mmCIF file of N, CA and C in Angstrom:
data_model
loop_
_atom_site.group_PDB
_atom_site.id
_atom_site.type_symbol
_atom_site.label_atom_id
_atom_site.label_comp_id
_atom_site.label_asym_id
_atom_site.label_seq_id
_atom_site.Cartn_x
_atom_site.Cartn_y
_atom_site.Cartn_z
ATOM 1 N N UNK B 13 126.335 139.904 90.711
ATOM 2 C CA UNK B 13 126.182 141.090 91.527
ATOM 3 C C UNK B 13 126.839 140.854 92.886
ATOM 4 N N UNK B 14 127.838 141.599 93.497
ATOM 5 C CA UNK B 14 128.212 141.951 94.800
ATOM 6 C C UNK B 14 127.031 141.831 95.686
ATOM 7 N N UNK B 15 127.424 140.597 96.908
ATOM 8 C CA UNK B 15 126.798 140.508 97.951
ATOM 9 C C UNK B 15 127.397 141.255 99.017
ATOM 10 N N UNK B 16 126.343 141.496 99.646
ATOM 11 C CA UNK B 16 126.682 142.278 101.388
ATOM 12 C C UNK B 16 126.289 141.714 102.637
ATOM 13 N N UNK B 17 127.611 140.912 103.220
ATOM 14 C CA UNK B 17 126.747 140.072 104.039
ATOM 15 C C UNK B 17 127.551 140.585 105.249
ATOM 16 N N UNK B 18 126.566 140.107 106.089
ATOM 17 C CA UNK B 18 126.801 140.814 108.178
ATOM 18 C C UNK B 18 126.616 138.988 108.351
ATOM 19 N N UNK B 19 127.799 138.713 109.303
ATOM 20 C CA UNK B 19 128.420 137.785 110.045
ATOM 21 C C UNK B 19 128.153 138.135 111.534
ATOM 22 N N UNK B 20 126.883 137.622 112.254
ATOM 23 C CA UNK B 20 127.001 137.786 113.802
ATOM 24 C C UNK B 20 127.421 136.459 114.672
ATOM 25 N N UNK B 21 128.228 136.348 115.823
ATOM 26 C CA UNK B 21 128.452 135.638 116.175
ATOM 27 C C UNK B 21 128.654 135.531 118.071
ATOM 28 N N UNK B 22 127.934 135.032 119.012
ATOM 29 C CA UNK B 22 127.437 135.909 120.176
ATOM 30 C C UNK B 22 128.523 134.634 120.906
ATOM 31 N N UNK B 23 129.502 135.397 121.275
ATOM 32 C CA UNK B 23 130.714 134.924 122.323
ATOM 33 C C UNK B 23 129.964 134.886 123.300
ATOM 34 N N UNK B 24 130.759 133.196 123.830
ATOM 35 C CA UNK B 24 130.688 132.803 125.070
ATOM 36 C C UNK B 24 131.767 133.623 125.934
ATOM 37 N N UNK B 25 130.967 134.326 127.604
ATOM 38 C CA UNK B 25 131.737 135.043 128.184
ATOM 39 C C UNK B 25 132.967 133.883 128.837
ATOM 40 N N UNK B 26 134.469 134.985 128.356
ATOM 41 C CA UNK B 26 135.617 134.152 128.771
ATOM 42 C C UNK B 26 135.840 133.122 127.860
ATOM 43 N N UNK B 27 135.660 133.425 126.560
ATOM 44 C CA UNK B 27 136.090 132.606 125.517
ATOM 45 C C UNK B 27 136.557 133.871 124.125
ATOM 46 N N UNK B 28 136.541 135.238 124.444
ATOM 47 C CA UNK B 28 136.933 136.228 123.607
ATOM 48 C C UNK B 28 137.915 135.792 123.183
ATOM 49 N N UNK B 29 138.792 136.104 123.613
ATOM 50 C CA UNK B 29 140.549 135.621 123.588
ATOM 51 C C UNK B 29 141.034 134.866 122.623
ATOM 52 N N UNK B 30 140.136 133.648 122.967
ATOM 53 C CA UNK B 30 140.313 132.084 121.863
ATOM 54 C C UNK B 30 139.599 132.673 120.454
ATOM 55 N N UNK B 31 138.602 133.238 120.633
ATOM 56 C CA UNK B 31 137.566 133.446 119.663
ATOM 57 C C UNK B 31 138.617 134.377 118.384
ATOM 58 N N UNK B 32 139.094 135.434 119.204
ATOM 59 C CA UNK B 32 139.965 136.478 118.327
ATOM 60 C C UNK B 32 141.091 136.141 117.972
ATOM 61 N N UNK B 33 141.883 135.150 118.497
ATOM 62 C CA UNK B 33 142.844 134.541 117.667
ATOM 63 C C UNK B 33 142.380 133.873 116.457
ATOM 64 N N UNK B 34 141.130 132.809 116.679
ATOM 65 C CA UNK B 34 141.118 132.045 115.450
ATOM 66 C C UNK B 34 140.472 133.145 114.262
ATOM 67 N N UNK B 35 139.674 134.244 114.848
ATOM 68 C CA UNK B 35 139.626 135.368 113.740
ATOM 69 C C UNK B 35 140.438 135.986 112.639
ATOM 70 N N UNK B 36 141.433 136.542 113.714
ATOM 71 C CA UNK B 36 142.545 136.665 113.119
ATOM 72 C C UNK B 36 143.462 135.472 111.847
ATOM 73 N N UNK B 37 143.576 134.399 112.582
ATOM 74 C CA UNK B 37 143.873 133.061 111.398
ATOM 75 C C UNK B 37 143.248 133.160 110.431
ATOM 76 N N UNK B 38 141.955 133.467 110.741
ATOM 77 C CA UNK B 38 140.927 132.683 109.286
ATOM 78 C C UNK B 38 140.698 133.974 108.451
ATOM 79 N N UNK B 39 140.874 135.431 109.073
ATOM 80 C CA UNK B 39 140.931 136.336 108.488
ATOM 81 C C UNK B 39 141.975 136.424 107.280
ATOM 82 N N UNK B 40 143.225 136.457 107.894
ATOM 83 C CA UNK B 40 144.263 135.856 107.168
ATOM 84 C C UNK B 40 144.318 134.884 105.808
ATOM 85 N N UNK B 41 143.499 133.534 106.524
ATOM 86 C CA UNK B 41 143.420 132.990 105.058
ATOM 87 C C UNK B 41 142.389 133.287 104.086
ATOM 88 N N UNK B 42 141.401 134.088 104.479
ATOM 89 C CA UNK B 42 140.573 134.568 103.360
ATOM 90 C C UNK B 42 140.993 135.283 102.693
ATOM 91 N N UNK B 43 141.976 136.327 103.319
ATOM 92 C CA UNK B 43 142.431 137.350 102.765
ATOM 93 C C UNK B 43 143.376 136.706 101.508
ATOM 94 N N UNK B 44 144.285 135.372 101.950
ATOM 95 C CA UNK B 44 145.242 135.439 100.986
ATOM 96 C C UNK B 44 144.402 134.028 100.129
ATOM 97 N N UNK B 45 143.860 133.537 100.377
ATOM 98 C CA UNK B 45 142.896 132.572 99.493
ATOM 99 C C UNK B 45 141.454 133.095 98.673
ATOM 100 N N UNK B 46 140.750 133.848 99.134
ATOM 101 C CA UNK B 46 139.298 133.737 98.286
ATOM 102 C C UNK B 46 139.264 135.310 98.208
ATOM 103 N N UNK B 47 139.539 135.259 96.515
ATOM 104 C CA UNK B 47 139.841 136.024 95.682
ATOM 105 C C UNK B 47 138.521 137.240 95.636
ATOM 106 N N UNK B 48 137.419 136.201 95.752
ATOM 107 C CA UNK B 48 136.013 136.654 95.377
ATOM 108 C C UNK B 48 135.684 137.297 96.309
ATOM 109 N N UNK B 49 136.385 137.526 97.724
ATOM 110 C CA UNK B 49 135.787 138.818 99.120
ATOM 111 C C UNK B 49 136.520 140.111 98.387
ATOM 112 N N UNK B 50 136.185 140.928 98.356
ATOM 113 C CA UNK B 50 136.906 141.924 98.191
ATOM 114 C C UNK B 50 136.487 143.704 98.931
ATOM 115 N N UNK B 51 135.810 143.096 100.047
ATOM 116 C CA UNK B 51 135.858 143.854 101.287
ATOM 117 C C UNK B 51 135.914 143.157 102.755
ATOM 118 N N UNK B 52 136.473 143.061 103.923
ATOM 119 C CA UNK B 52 136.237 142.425 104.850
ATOM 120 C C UNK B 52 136.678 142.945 105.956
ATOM 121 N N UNK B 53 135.446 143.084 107.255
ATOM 122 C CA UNK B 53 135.970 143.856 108.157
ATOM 123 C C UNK B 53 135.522 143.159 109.818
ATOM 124 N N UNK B 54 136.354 143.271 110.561
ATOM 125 C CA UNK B 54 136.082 142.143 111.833
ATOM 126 C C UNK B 54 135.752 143.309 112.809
ATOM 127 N N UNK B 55 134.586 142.988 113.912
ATOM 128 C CA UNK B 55 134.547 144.004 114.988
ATOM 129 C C UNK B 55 134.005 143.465 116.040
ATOM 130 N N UNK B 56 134.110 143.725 117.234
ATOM 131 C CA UNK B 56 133.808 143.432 118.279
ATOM 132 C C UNK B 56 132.772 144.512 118.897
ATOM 133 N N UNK B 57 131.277 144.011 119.423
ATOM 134 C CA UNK B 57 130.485 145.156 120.094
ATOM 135 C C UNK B 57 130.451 144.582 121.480
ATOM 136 N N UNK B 58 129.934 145.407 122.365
ATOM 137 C CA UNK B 58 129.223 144.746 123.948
ATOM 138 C C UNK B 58 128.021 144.336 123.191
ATOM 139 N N UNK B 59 127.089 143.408 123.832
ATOM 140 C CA UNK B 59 125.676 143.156 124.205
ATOM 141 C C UNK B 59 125.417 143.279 124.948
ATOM 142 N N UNK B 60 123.416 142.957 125.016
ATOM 143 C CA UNK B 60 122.912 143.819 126.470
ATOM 144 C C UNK B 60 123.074 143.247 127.214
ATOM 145 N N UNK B 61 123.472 141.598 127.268
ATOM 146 C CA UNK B 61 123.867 140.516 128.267
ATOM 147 C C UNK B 61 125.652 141.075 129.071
ATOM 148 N N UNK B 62 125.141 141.472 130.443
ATOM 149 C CA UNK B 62 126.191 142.593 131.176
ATOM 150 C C UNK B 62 127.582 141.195 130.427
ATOM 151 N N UNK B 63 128.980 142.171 130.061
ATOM 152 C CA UNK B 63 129.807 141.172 130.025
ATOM 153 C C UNK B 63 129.919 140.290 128.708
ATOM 154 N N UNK B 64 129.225 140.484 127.828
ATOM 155 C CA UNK B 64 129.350 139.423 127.001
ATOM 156 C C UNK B 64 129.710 140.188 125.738
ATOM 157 N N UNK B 65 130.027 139.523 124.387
ATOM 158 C CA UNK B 65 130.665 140.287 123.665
ATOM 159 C C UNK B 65 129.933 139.803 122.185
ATOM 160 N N UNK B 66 129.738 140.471 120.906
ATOM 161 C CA UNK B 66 129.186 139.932 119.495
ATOM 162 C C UNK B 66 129.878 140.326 118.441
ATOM 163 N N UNK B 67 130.558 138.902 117.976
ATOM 164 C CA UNK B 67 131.383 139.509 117.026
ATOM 165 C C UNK B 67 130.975 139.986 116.197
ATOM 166 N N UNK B 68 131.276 140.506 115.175
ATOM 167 C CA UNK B 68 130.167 140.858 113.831
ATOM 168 C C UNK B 68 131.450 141.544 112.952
ATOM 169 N N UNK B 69 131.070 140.126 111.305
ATOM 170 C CA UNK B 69 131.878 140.708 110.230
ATOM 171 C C UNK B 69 131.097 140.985 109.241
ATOM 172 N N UNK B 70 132.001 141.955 108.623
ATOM 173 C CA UNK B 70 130.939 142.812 107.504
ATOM 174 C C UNK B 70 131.679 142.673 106.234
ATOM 175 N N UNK B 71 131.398 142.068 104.774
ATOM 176 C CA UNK B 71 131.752 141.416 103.906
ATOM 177 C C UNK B 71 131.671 141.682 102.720
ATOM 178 N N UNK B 72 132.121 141.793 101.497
ATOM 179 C CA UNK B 72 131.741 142.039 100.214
ATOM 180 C C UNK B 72 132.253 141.046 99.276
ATOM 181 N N UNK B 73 131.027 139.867 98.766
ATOM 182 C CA UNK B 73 131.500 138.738 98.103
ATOM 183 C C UNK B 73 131.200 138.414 96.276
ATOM 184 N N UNK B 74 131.531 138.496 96.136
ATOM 185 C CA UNK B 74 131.279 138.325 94.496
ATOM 186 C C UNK B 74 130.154 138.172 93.657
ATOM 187 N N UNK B 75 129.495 136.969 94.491
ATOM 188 C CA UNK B 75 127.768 136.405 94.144
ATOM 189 C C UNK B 75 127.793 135.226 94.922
ATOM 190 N N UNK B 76 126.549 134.856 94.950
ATOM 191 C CA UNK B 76 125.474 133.965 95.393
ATOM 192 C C UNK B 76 126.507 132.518 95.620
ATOM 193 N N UNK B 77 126.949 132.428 94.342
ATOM 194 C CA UNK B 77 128.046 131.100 94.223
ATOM 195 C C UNK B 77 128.999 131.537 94.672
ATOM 196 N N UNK B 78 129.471 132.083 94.825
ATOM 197 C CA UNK B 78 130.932 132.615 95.382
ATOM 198 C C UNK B 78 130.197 132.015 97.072
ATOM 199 N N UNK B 79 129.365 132.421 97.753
ATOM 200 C CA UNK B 79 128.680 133.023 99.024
ATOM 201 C C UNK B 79 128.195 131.514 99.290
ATOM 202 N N UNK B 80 128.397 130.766 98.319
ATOM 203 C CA UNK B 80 128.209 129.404 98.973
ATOM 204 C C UNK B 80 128.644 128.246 98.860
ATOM 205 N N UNK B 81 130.141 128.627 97.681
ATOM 206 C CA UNK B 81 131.223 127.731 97.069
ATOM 207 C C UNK B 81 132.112 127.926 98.948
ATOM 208 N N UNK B 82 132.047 129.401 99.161
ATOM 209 C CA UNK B 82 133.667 129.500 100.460
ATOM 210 C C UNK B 82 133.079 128.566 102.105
ATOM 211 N N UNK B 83 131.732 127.435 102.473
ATOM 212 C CA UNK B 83 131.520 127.082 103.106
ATOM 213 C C UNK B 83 132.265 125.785 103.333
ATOM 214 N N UNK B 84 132.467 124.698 101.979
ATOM 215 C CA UNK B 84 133.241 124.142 102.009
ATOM 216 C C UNK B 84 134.890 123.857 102.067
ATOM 217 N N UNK B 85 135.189 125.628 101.859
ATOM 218 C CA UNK B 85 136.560 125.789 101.746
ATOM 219 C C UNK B 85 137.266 125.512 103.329
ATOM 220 N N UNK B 86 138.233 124.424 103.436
ATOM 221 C CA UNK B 86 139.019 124.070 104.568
ATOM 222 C C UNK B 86 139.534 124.823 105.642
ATOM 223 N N UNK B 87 140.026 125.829 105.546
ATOM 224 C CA UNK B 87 139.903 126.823 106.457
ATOM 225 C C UNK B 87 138.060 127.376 107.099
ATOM 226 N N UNK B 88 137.564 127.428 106.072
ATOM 227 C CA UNK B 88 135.963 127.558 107.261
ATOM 228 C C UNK B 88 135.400 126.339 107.655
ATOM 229 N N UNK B 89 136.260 125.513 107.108
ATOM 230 C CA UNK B 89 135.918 123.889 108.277
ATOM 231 C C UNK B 89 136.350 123.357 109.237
ATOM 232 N N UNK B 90 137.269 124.217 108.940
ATOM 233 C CA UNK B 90 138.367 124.304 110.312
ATOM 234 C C UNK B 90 137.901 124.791 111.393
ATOM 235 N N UNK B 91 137.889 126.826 110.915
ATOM 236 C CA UNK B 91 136.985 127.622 111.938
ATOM 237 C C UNK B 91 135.878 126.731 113.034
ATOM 238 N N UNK B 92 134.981 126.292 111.957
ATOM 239 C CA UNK B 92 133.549 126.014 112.434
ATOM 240 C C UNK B 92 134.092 124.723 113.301
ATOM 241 N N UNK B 93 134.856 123.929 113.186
ATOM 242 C CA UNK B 93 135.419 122.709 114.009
ATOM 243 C C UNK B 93 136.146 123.063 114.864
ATOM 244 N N UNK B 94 136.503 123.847 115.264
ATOM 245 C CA UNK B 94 137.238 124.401 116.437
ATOM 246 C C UNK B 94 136.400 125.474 117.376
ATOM 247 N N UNK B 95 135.666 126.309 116.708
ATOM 248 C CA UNK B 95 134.851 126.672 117.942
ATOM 249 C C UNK B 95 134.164 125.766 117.815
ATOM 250 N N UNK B 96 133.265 124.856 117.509
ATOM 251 C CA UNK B 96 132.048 123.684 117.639
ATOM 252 C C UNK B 96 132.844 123.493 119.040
ATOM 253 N N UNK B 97 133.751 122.649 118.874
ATOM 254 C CA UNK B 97 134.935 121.398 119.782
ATOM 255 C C UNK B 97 135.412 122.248 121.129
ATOM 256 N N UNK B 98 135.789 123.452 121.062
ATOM 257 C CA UNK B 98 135.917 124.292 122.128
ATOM 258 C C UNK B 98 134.515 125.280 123.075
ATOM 259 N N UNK B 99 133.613 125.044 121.990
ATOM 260 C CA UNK B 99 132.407 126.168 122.821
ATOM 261 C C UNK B 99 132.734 127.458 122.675
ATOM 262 N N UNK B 100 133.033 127.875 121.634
ATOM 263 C CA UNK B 100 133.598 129.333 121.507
ATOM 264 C C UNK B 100 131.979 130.181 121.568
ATOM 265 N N UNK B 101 131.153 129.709 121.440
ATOM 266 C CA UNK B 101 129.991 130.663 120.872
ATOM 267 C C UNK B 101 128.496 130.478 121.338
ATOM 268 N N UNK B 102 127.662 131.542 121.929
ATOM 269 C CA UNK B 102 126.402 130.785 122.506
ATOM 270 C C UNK B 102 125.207 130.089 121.378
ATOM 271 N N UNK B 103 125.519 130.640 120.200
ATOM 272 C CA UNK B 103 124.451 130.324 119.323
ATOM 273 C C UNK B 103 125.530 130.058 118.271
ATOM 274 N N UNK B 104 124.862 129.601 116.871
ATOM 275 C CA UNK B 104 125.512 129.073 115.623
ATOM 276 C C UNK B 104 125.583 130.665 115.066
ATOM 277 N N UNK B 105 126.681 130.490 114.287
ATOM 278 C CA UNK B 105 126.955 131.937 113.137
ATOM 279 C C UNK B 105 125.378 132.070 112.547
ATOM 280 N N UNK B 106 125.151 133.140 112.485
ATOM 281 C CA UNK B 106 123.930 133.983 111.885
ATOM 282 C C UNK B 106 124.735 134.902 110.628
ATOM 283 N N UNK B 107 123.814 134.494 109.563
ATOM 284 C CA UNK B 107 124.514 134.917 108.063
ATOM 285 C C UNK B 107 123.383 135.942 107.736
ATOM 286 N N UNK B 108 123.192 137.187 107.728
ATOM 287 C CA UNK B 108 122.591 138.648 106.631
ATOM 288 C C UNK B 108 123.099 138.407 105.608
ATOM 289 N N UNK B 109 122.535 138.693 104.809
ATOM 290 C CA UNK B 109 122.364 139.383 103.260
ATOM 291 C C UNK B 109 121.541 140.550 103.252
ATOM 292 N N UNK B 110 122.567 141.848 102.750
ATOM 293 C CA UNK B 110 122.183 142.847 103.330
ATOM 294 C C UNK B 110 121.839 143.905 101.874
ATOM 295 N N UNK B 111 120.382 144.154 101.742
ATOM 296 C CA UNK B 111 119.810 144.800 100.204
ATOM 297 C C UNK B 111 120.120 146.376 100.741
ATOM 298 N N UNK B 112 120.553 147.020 100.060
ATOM 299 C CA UNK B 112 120.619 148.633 99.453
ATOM 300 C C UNK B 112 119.253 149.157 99.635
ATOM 301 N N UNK B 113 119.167 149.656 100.745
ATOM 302 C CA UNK B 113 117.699 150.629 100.150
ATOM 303 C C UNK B 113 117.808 152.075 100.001
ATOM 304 N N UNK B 114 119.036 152.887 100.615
ATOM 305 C CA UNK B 114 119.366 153.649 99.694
ATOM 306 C C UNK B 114 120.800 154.013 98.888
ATOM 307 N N UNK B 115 120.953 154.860 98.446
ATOM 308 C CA UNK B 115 122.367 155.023 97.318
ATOM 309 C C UNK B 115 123.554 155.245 98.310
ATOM 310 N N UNK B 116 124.714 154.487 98.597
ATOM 311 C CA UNK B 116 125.754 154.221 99.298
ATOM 312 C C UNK B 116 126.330 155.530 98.980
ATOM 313 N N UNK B 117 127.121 156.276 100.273
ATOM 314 C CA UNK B 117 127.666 157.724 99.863
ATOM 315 C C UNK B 117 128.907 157.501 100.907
ATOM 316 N N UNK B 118 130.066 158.517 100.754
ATOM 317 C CA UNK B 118 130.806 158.257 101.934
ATOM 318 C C UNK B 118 131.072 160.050 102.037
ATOM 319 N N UNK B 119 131.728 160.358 103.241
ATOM 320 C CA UNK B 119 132.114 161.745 103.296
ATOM 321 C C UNK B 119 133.892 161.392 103.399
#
C-alpha cells in the first residue's frame, strides 16, 4: 500500500540558501534513482519564530520497505552528513505518516 509521508525540517535562520541547494541535489537524485516515490513535492513555510523558515516535503512511497530500504541509500547519507557537519537545521528531520480519513478529491 502507498505511503504518505510529510518531511518537516525547521531551518536554522541564515542557513536557507545552503539548505535549498542541497534540496534541490537530493531532489534530483530521488527523482532519477528511487523508482518507488512516485509523488514528491518540496516547500518552504514561515514559522512563528519571527524570521525563520520550515521546510516541509510531501511524498508518495511505495510501502513500509520501500520507506525504510531509501535511509540507507547514499545520497540520503550524504544529505543527512552535510547538514549534520554544516548546522543546516534546529532540530533532526521529523518523519509523518499520514492515514486518509477522508476520500481524496481534487477540483
Amino acid at each position: 500500500m502507498t505511503l504518505k509521508i510529510v518531511v518537516l525540517a525547521s531551518i536554522k535562520k541564515g542557513k536557507e540558501d545552503r539548505l535549498r541547494e542541497l534540496a534541490k541535489w537530493v531532489s534530483g537524485e530521488i527523482k532519477a534513482t528511487e523508482l518507488d516515490v512516485s509523488h514528491y513535492e518540496m516547500f518552504v513555510a514561515d514559522r512563528d519564530k519571527e524570521g525563520t523558515k520550515e521546510g516541509v516535503v510531501y511524498l508518495h512511497i511505495k510501502d513500509e520497505e520501500a520507506f525504510v530500504r531509501r535511509r540507507e541509500l547514499g545520497h540520503h547519507k550524504e544529505f543527512a552528513g552535510v547538514v549534520e557537519k554544516e548546522g543546516l537545521l534546529e532540530t533532526p528531520l521529523r518523519y509523518l505518516k499520514l492515514t486518509d480519513i477522508v476520500d481524496e478529491w481534487h477540483r
